[in-house]
Short mmCIF file of C-alpha atoms and ligand atoms in Angstrom, two decimals:
data_model
loop_
_atom_site.label_atom_id
_atom_site.label_comp_id
_atom_site.label_asym_id
_atom_site.label_seq_id
_atom_site.Cartn_x
_atom_site.Cartn_y
_atom_site.Cartn_z
CA MET M 21 0.47 -23.34 -13.35
CA PRO M 22 -0.84 -19.88 -14.03
CA VAL M 23 -4.31 -20.80 -12.53
CA GLN M 24 -4.85 -23.54 -9.88
CA TRP M 25 -7.07 -24.40 -7.01
CA SER M 26 -5.62 -24.16 -3.52
CA PRO M 27 -7.49 -25.65 -0.48
CA GLU M 28 -4.98 -23.82 1.79
CA HIS M 29 -5.60 -20.30 0.72
CA CYS M 30 -8.52 -18.52 2.62
CA GLY M 31 -10.32 -21.98 3.03
CA GLY M 32 -10.11 -22.67 -0.60
CA ALA M 33 -9.44 -20.32 -3.50
CA TRP M 34 -8.22 -20.07 -7.17
CA VAL M 35 -4.58 -18.83 -7.04
CA ILE M 36 -3.99 -17.03 -10.35
CA SER M 37 -0.26 -16.33 -10.93
CA GLY M 38 0.53 -15.94 -14.57
CA TYR M 39 1.14 -12.27 -15.77
CA ASP M 40 -1.48 -12.13 -18.48
CA GLU M 41 -3.92 -14.03 -16.32
CA VAL M 42 -3.70 -11.74 -13.48
CA ALA M 43 -3.71 -8.64 -15.62
CA GLY M 44 -6.87 -9.91 -17.30
CA ALA M 45 -8.63 -10.73 -14.06
CA LEU M 46 -7.83 -7.18 -12.69
CA ARG M 47 -9.57 -5.73 -15.74
CA ASP M 48 -12.61 -8.17 -15.85
CA PRO M 49 -15.68 -6.84 -14.09
CA ARG M 50 -16.76 -10.41 -13.45
CA PHE M 51 -13.95 -10.42 -10.75
CA SER M 52 -15.77 -8.50 -8.10
CA VAL M 53 -13.92 -6.57 -5.25
CA ARG M 54 -16.96 -7.10 -3.05
CA ARG M 55 -15.46 -9.50 -0.68
CA ALA M 56 -15.06 -7.46 2.49
CA ALA M 57 -18.01 -8.83 4.58
CA ARG M 58 -17.11 -12.70 4.81
CA TRP M 59 -13.37 -12.04 5.20
CA ILE M 60 -14.00 -9.33 7.95
CA ASN M 61 -15.88 -11.85 9.93
CA SER M 62 -13.69 -14.75 9.38
CA GLY M 63 -11.50 -14.45 12.56
CA LEU M 64 -14.38 -13.69 15.06
CA GLY M 65 -16.65 -16.82 15.12
CA ASP M 66 -19.46 -16.11 17.68
CA HIS M 67 -18.45 -12.53 18.16
CA ALA M 68 -18.89 -11.63 14.44
CA ASP M 69 -22.21 -9.89 15.19
CA SER M 70 -20.94 -7.70 18.05
CA LEU M 71 -21.59 -3.82 17.94
CA PRO M 72 -17.90 -2.86 17.43
CA GLN M 73 -17.76 -5.44 14.73
CA ARG M 74 -20.85 -4.21 12.96
CA ARG M 75 -19.62 -0.58 12.96
CA PHE M 76 -16.15 -1.88 11.59
CA LYS M 77 -17.84 -3.73 8.77
CA ARG M 78 -20.24 -0.77 7.99
CA ILE M 79 -17.22 1.44 7.51
CA PHE M 80 -14.95 -1.02 5.80
CA SER M 81 -17.50 -2.06 3.29
CA ARG M 82 -17.91 1.51 2.06
CA SER M 83 -14.32 1.82 1.12
CA LEU M 84 -13.86 2.36 -2.60
CA LEU M 85 -11.43 -0.67 -2.48
CA PHE M 86 -14.39 -3.04 -1.89
CA LEU M 87 -17.09 -1.55 -4.15
CA ASP M 88 -17.73 -2.25 -7.84
CA GLY M 89 -19.32 -0.19 -10.76
CA ARG M 90 -21.11 3.16 -10.15
CA ALA M 91 -20.62 3.25 -6.42
CA HIS M 92 -16.89 2.82 -6.82
CA ARG M 93 -16.62 5.39 -9.65
CA ARG M 94 -18.41 7.88 -7.60
CA LEU M 95 -16.08 7.71 -4.77
CA ARG M 96 -12.94 7.52 -6.84
CA GLY M 97 -13.99 10.70 -8.82
CA ILE M 98 -14.14 12.63 -5.53
CA LEU M 99 -10.63 11.46 -4.35
CA ASN M 100 -9.01 11.69 -7.86
CA PRO M 101 -8.17 15.45 -8.00
CA GLY M 102 -5.89 15.22 -4.99
CA PHE M 103 -3.69 12.77 -6.89
CA LYS M 104 -3.40 14.66 -10.22
CA PRO M 105 0.13 15.71 -11.21
CA ALA M 106 -0.32 19.35 -10.33
CA ALA M 107 -1.72 18.48 -6.94
CA LEU M 108 1.25 16.23 -6.21
CA GLU M 109 3.74 18.74 -7.35
CA HIS M 110 2.26 21.18 -4.86
CA GLN M 111 3.26 18.63 -2.13
CA ARG M 112 6.86 18.01 -3.45
CA PRO M 113 8.63 20.66 -1.31
CA ALA M 114 6.81 19.31 1.92
CA ILE M 115 7.71 15.65 1.16
CA GLU M 116 11.40 16.47 0.50
CA ALA M 117 11.50 18.37 3.80
CA LEU M 118 9.98 15.31 5.58
CA ALA M 119 12.46 12.91 4.10
CA ARG M 120 15.51 15.26 4.82
CA GLN M 121 14.41 15.80 8.40
CA LEU M 122 14.02 12.00 9.08
CA ILE M 123 17.57 11.62 7.80
CA ALA M 124 18.88 14.61 9.79
CA ASP M 125 17.46 13.06 12.94
CA ILE M 126 19.34 9.78 12.32
CA LEU M 127 22.57 11.59 11.53
CA ALA M 128 22.39 13.71 14.67
CA GLU M 129 22.62 10.51 16.72
CA ASP M 130 26.30 9.35 17.44
CA ASP M 131 25.19 5.82 17.92
CA ALA M 132 23.54 5.53 14.52
CA ARG M 133 26.76 4.95 12.71
CA GLN M 134 27.11 1.69 14.46
CA GLY M 135 23.84 0.61 13.29
CA PHE M 136 20.16 1.90 13.04
CA ASP M 137 17.00 0.15 11.77
CA PHE M 138 15.89 1.76 8.63
CA VAL M 139 12.25 0.49 8.97
CA THR M 140 11.62 2.12 12.29
CA ARG M 141 13.61 5.29 11.53
CA PHE M 142 12.62 5.97 7.87
CA ALA M 143 10.41 3.52 6.01
CA ARG M 144 7.63 3.55 8.52
CA PRO M 145 7.34 7.28 9.45
CA LEU M 146 7.81 8.71 6.00
CA PRO M 147 4.76 7.32 4.22
CA ALA M 148 2.47 8.08 7.31
CA LEU M 149 3.68 11.59 7.40
CA VAL M 150 3.28 12.12 3.73
CA ILE M 151 -0.39 10.86 3.68
CA ALA M 152 -1.11 13.23 6.70
CA THR M 153 0.34 16.04 4.64
CA LEU M 154 -1.69 15.04 1.59
CA LEU M 155 -4.86 14.85 3.79
CA GLY M 156 -4.13 18.29 5.18
CA LEU M 157 -3.04 17.20 8.65
CA PRO M 158 0.63 18.37 9.06
CA GLY M 159 1.53 19.42 12.60
CA ARG M 160 -1.37 17.78 14.28
CA VAL M 161 -0.95 14.10 13.63
CA PRO M 162 -1.45 12.11 16.80
CA GLU M 163 1.40 9.86 18.07
CA ALA M 164 -0.85 6.77 17.50
CA PHE M 165 -1.41 7.47 13.76
CA ILE M 166 1.36 4.99 12.67
CA GLY M 167 0.22 2.36 15.20
CA TRP M 168 -3.37 2.65 13.73
CA ALA M 169 -2.11 2.33 10.09
CA ALA M 170 -0.09 -0.65 11.19
CA ASP M 171 -2.98 -2.40 12.95
CA LEU M 172 -5.24 -1.85 9.98
CA ALA M 173 -2.45 -3.26 7.68
CA GLY M 174 -1.87 -6.23 9.92
CA PHE M 175 -5.70 -7.08 9.39
CA ILE M 176 -5.84 -6.24 5.70
CA GLY M 177 -2.61 -8.11 5.00
CA SER M 178 -3.78 -11.40 6.65
CA PRO M 179 -5.67 -13.87 4.32
CA THR M 180 -7.55 -15.08 7.39
CA PRO M 181 -7.33 -12.53 10.20
CA ASP M 182 -7.51 -14.08 13.60
CA ALA M 183 -9.52 -12.54 16.56
CA THR M 184 -6.48 -10.60 17.91
CA GLN M 185 -5.77 -8.98 14.57
CA THR M 186 -9.37 -8.32 14.01
CA VAL M 187 -9.99 -6.69 17.43
CA ALA M 188 -6.81 -4.56 17.09
CA ALA M 189 -7.94 -3.29 13.62
CA GLN M 190 -11.51 -2.64 15.03
CA ASP M 191 -9.86 -0.46 17.85
CA ALA M 192 -7.60 1.21 15.39
CA LEU M 193 -10.48 2.11 13.06
CA ALA M 194 -12.66 3.34 15.74
CA ALA M 195 -9.83 5.69 17.15
CA LEU M 196 -9.06 6.84 13.60
CA CYS M 197 -12.65 7.58 12.80
CA ASP M 198 -13.11 9.53 16.15
CA TYR M 199 -9.98 11.47 15.18
CA PHE M 200 -11.10 12.20 11.67
CA GLU M 201 -14.59 13.20 12.90
CA LYS M 202 -12.90 15.77 15.29
CA VAL M 203 -10.68 17.30 12.63
CA LEU M 204 -13.73 17.53 10.22
CA ARG M 205 -15.74 19.45 12.64
CA GLN M 206 -13.30 22.30 12.09
CA PRO M 207 -12.91 22.43 8.33
CA GLN M 208 -11.82 26.05 8.50
CA ASP M 209 -8.52 24.93 9.92
CA LEU M 210 -7.67 22.80 6.87
CA PRO M 211 -5.18 24.15 4.28
CA PRO M 212 -7.04 25.03 0.91
CA HIS M 213 -5.42 22.36 -1.27
CA CYS M 214 -5.64 19.07 0.50
CA LEU M 215 -7.68 15.89 0.22
CA LEU M 216 -9.65 16.43 3.34
CA ALA M 217 -10.90 19.88 1.99
CA ASP M 218 -12.11 17.93 -1.23
CA ILE M 219 -13.84 15.38 0.90
CA VAL M 220 -15.50 18.11 3.15
CA GLN M 221 -16.71 19.94 0.02
CA ALA M 222 -18.19 16.63 -1.49
CA ARG M 223 -19.95 16.06 1.92
CA GLN M 224 -21.23 19.58 1.94
CA GLN M 225 -22.63 18.98 -1.50
CA GLN M 226 -24.31 15.68 -0.26
CA ALA M 227 -22.08 13.63 -2.57
CA LEU M 228 -20.79 11.67 0.35
CA THR M 229 -22.48 10.25 3.58
CA GLN M 230 -20.54 10.49 6.88
CA VAL M 231 -19.69 6.86 6.86
CA GLU M 232 -18.36 7.18 3.31
CA VAL M 233 -16.22 10.08 4.40
CA LEU M 234 -14.62 8.05 7.32
CA ALA M 235 -14.21 4.90 5.10
CA GLN M 236 -12.16 6.83 2.34
CA CYS M 237 -10.14 8.63 4.90
CA SER M 238 -9.27 5.38 6.66
CA THR M 239 -8.60 3.62 3.26
CA LEU M 240 -6.03 6.30 2.38
CA LEU M 241 -4.09 5.70 5.42
CA PHE M 242 -3.81 1.98 5.19
CA ALA M 243 -3.57 1.83 1.44
CA GLY M 244 -0.73 4.29 1.34
CA TYR M 245 1.05 3.34 4.51
CA GLU M 246 2.24 -0.16 4.53
CA THR M 247 2.59 -0.42 0.82
CA THR M 248 5.03 2.50 0.56
CA ARG M 249 6.82 1.43 3.69
CA ASN M 250 7.46 -1.93 2.03
CA LEU M 251 8.62 -0.34 -1.28
CA LEU M 252 11.11 1.73 0.61
CA GLY M 253 12.45 -1.23 2.83
CA ASN M 254 12.38 -3.85 0.10
CA GLY M 255 13.71 -1.66 -2.72
CA LEU M 256 16.75 -0.42 -0.48
CA LEU M 257 17.59 -3.97 0.61
CA ALA M 258 17.56 -4.99 -3.03
CA LEU M 259 19.95 -2.22 -4.02
CA LEU M 260 22.24 -2.95 -0.97
CA ARG M 261 22.44 -6.60 -1.90
CA HIS M 262 23.66 -5.50 -5.33
CA PRO M 263 26.40 -3.06 -4.68
CA ALA M 264 27.30 -2.48 -8.20
CA GLN M 265 23.85 -1.37 -9.03
CA TRP M 266 23.72 0.80 -5.96
CA ALA M 267 27.01 2.41 -7.07
CA ALA M 268 25.64 2.91 -10.57
CA LEU M 269 22.50 4.49 -9.28
CA LYS M 270 24.58 6.99 -7.14
CA SER M 271 26.56 8.04 -10.25
CA GLN M 272 23.48 8.18 -12.48
CA PRO M 273 20.52 9.59 -10.58
CA GLN M 274 18.60 9.89 -13.80
CA ALA M 275 18.27 6.03 -13.67
CA LEU M 276 16.20 6.29 -10.48
CA ARG M 277 12.81 6.13 -12.29
CA GLY M 278 13.56 2.96 -13.89
CA ALA M 279 15.20 1.59 -10.63
CA VAL M 280 12.02 2.26 -8.68
CA ARG M 281 10.03 0.44 -11.21
CA GLU M 282 12.40 -2.51 -11.08
CA MET M 283 12.17 -2.49 -7.05
CA LEU M 284 8.35 -2.67 -7.31
CA ARG M 285 8.67 -5.60 -9.88
CA TYR M 286 11.43 -7.46 -8.02
CA ASP M 287 9.82 -7.62 -4.48
CA SER M 288 6.28 -6.40 -4.83
CA PRO M 289 5.08 -4.76 -1.68
CA VAL M 290 1.57 -5.93 -2.32
CA GLN M 291 1.94 -9.74 -3.08
CA TYR M 292 -1.71 -10.39 -3.87
CA THR M 293 -5.15 -9.06 -3.77
CA GLY M 294 -8.57 -10.87 -3.82
CA ARG M 295 -11.72 -11.08 -5.92
CA ARG M 296 -15.03 -12.86 -5.88
CA LEU M 297 -16.49 -14.49 -9.07
CA LEU M 298 -19.67 -13.03 -10.23
CA ALA M 299 -20.14 -15.62 -13.03
CA ASP M 300 -18.91 -19.13 -14.11
CA ILE M 301 -15.81 -18.69 -16.28
CA THR M 302 -13.18 -20.87 -17.78
CA LEU M 303 -9.54 -19.64 -17.38
CA ASP M 304 -6.43 -21.54 -18.54
CA ASP M 305 -8.86 -24.62 -18.98
CA GLN M 306 -9.87 -24.42 -15.26
CA PRO M 307 -13.67 -24.02 -14.31
CA LEU M 308 -14.05 -21.10 -12.11
CA ARG M 309 -17.52 -20.98 -10.52
CA ARG M 310 -19.71 -17.87 -9.37
CA GLY M 311 -19.02 -17.24 -5.76
CA ASP M 312 -15.55 -18.65 -5.83
CA LEU M 313 -12.72 -16.67 -4.34
CA ALA M 314 -9.80 -15.74 -6.57
CA ILE M 315 -6.37 -14.81 -5.33
CA LEU M 316 -4.61 -12.58 -7.89
CA HIS M 317 -0.91 -13.05 -7.15
CA ILE M 318 0.74 -9.93 -8.25
CA GLY M 319 4.10 -10.85 -6.77
CA GLN M 320 4.32 -14.14 -8.91
CA ALA M 321 2.93 -12.58 -12.03
CA ASN M 322 5.79 -9.93 -11.89
CA HIS M 323 8.03 -12.97 -11.81
CA ASP M 324 6.35 -14.73 -14.91
CA ALA M 325 9.26 -15.95 -17.08
CA ARG M 326 6.88 -15.59 -20.12
CA ARG M 327 6.82 -11.78 -19.54
CA PHE M 328 10.18 -10.77 -17.88
CA SER M 329 13.41 -12.55 -18.95
CA ASP M 330 15.43 -14.04 -16.07
CA PRO M 331 12.83 -12.79 -13.65
CA ALA M 332 14.70 -13.56 -10.44
CA ARG M 333 17.54 -11.11 -11.49
CA PHE M 334 17.37 -7.72 -10.04
CA ASP M 335 18.27 -5.24 -12.86
CA ILE M 336 17.63 -1.43 -12.47
CA ALA M 337 18.29 -1.06 -16.21
CA ARG M 338 15.56 -3.65 -17.13
CA ASP M 339 13.22 -2.23 -19.77
CA GLN M 340 10.47 -4.82 -20.18
CA GLY M 341 7.25 -2.86 -19.64
CA MET M 342 5.23 -2.44 -16.62
CA HIS M 343 4.97 -4.68 -13.54
CA LEU M 344 1.48 -5.25 -11.95
CA SER M 345 2.40 -3.93 -8.48
CA PHE M 346 -0.21 -1.09 -8.64
CA GLY M 347 -2.92 -3.44 -9.94
CA GLN M 348 -4.71 -2.52 -13.26
CA GLY M 349 -8.19 -1.67 -14.47
CA ALA M 350 -10.78 0.09 -12.43
CA HIS M 351 -9.06 -0.30 -9.10
CA VAL M 352 -5.48 0.52 -10.30
CA CYS M 353 -3.76 2.31 -7.45
CA LEU M 354 -4.87 5.92 -6.98
CA GLY M 355 -1.62 6.62 -5.14
CA ALA M 356 0.81 5.29 -8.02
CA ALA M 357 2.21 8.65 -9.15
CA LEU M 358 2.54 9.84 -5.53
CA THR M 359 4.49 6.60 -4.72
CA GLN M 360 6.91 7.05 -7.52
CA MET M 361 7.50 10.63 -6.57
CA GLU M 362 7.85 9.86 -2.91
CA ALA M 363 10.29 6.97 -3.48
CA GLU M 364 12.40 9.07 -5.99
CA ILE M 365 12.52 11.88 -3.29
CA ALA M 366 13.37 9.36 -0.46
CA PHE M 367 16.24 7.50 -2.35
CA THR M 368 17.73 10.84 -3.69
CA ALA M 369 17.87 12.07 -0.24
CA LEU M 370 19.44 8.87 1.23
CA MET M 371 22.01 8.64 -1.70
CA GLN M 372 22.98 12.36 -1.08
CA ALA M 373 23.05 12.25 2.71
CA MET M 374 24.22 8.72 3.37
CA PRO M 375 26.16 7.47 0.36
CA THR M 376 28.07 4.92 2.32
CA LEU M 377 25.04 2.95 3.62
CA THR M 378 25.59 -0.71 3.68
CA LEU M 379 23.85 -3.77 5.41
CA SER M 380 24.79 -4.40 8.88
CA ALA M 381 26.15 -7.74 10.17
CA GLU M 382 22.64 -8.38 11.66
CA ALA M 383 20.40 -9.83 9.19
CA PRO M 384 17.14 -8.25 8.13
CA SER M 385 13.94 -9.80 9.35
CA TRP M 386 10.48 -10.30 7.87
CA GLN M 387 6.96 -10.12 9.07
CA PRO M 388 4.95 -13.28 8.58
CA ALA M 389 3.91 -13.86 4.97
CA GLY M 390 0.67 -12.36 3.93
CA ALA M 391 -0.73 -10.08 1.38
CA TYR M 392 2.09 -7.57 2.25
CA ARG M 393 5.81 -8.39 1.73
CA ALA M 394 7.14 -6.54 4.71
CA LEU M 395 10.42 -6.13 6.50
CA GLU M 396 10.14 -6.17 10.29
CA ARG M 397 13.79 -4.71 10.58
CA LEU M 398 16.45 -3.58 8.17
CA PRO M 399 19.56 -2.87 10.25
CA LEU M 400 22.09 -0.62 8.31
CA VAL M 401 25.40 1.06 9.02
CA PHE M 402 27.16 4.10 7.44
CA GLN M 403 30.42 6.12 7.79
CA GLU M 404 30.95 9.95 7.72
C1 HEM H 509 4.36 1.08 -3.01
C2 HEM H 509 3.34 1.59 -2.80
C3 HEM H 509 1.89 1.10 -3.29
C4 HEM H 509 1.49 -0.04 -3.76
C5 HEM H 509 2.34 -1.19 -4.17
C6 HEM H 509 -0.03 0.01 -4.03
C7 HEM H 509 -0.64 -1.17 -4.48
C8 HEM H 509 -2.15 -0.95 -4.76
C9 HEM H 509 -2.65 -2.04 -5.52
C10 HEM H 509 -2.21 -3.32 -5.93
C11 HEM H 509 -4.07 -1.45 -5.51
C12 HEM H 509 -5.14 -2.26 -6.20
C13 HEM H 509 -5.91 -3.31 -5.32
C14 HEM H 509 -6.97 -4.12 -5.94
O1 HEM H 509 -7.09 -3.98 -7.20
O2 HEM H 509 -7.53 -4.91 -5.21
C15 HEM H 509 -4.03 -0.29 -4.93
C16 HEM H 509 -5.24 0.52 -4.84
C17 HEM H 509 -5.26 1.66 -4.15
N1 HEM H 509 -4.23 2.31 -3.62
FE1 HEM H 509 -2.29 1.80 -3.69
N2 HEM H 509 -0.34 1.12 -3.58
C18 HEM H 509 0.68 2.03 -3.12
C19 HEM H 509 0.71 3.18 -2.53
C20 HEM H 509 -0.53 4.07 -2.33
C21 HEM H 509 -0.58 5.26 -1.86
C22 HEM H 509 0.78 6.21 -1.40
C23 HEM H 509 -1.88 5.63 -1.70
C24 HEM H 509 -2.55 6.94 -1.21
C25 HEM H 509 -2.13 7.65 -0.35
C26 HEM H 509 -2.61 4.53 -2.44
C27 HEM H 509 -4.02 4.49 -2.43
C28 HEM H 509 -4.62 3.57 -3.11
C29 HEM H 509 -6.17 3.62 -3.19
C30 HEM H 509 -7.14 4.68 -2.66
C31 HEM H 509 -6.47 2.42 -3.80
C32 HEM H 509 -7.91 1.92 -4.15
C33 HEM H 509 -8.28 2.29 -5.53
C34 HEM H 509 -9.52 1.92 -5.95
O3 HEM H 509 -10.17 0.98 -5.39
O4 HEM H 509 -10.12 2.43 -6.94
N3 HEM H 509 -1.75 3.58 -2.58
N4 HEM H 509 -2.85 0.06 -4.53
#
């Protein structure tokens, strides 16, 4: 059923899982992204009105991810230049160096040949370091950066965050905002071509409030971290579970672009996103009412047999058009081109430096299911 009511999801929601229906909803302005407030409070019960929670909500609800229409377009316009092809090409050498360094660190350890966890050693740190570079922070990223990103992702990824997840995310956001405020007090130390420099300039021109500045900086961290980490982990797992395709890719690196697209379709890093209905509508003969919550199930839409033949088959040569993993419409992922470039750099570096990579006897483990499809551990082995 491409559209059905589910009492289990988020206390009751429409789950939309057909490809055309999800794509249509993503582009339809009657499906509003303004859903942050109720969901942020959901895990806290009586503490929902505490001071830290109010600050958390104030910042979160100013993120471009949770704003519609003009307010959204204004913020997106400010962040956009940093994601243009020329700006990304400028970052390419730095991203290549980061990927090579992480691999060199693994290779330098004698024990690593017996087994190492790809998630801890590569898939987690690379995206966080890349976002830090893009923002303009290389060389001064606090140790806790990855932990903050993970705590925010733990909250964002949960359909009904509990009190522990909410408080961890509150603390992470508070620490992150303190950190960004400190960095932004010294704009002269920022490199000229970086996202923070664009944001500082917009702030100086009064195009952004301080809360909006902090909300967009934090959004970039959690939107770009957990997602890319999952693409690298899930994508490599799919390749290693299909050794013939892993071998084919090593002999035809030009196939990498399509292979990354198939990794994104096959095991979508973001499984679903949410919307709130602004009007009564009928979809697939179902009556959706104003105020209802809709879960747009990207992961299932990417496996819709009406759109992709034999959808459960992983096929790096598949040429059947675009997956929905980056969303569509006004909120389509701002980091899509960066992600494609980062993944191509990462897999190229891995294939060159560790061509004998295989799965270890120890099985991979997954995080609890939620909006993110995330490996906890991916144990691997390799030979000289
Ligand atoms: C595998 C990697 C990624 C995936 C699967 C992914 C997925 C998505 C999806 C599905 C959305 C739309 C959400 C919605 O409509 O509710 C989105 C939005 C967004 N993504 Fe990504 N993303 C990835 C990487 C990144 C990176 C690396 C960055 C930046 C550093 C980034 C920044 C953003 C931002 C800022 C938005 C909000 C855009 C808006 O609301 O206008 N993403 N992403």
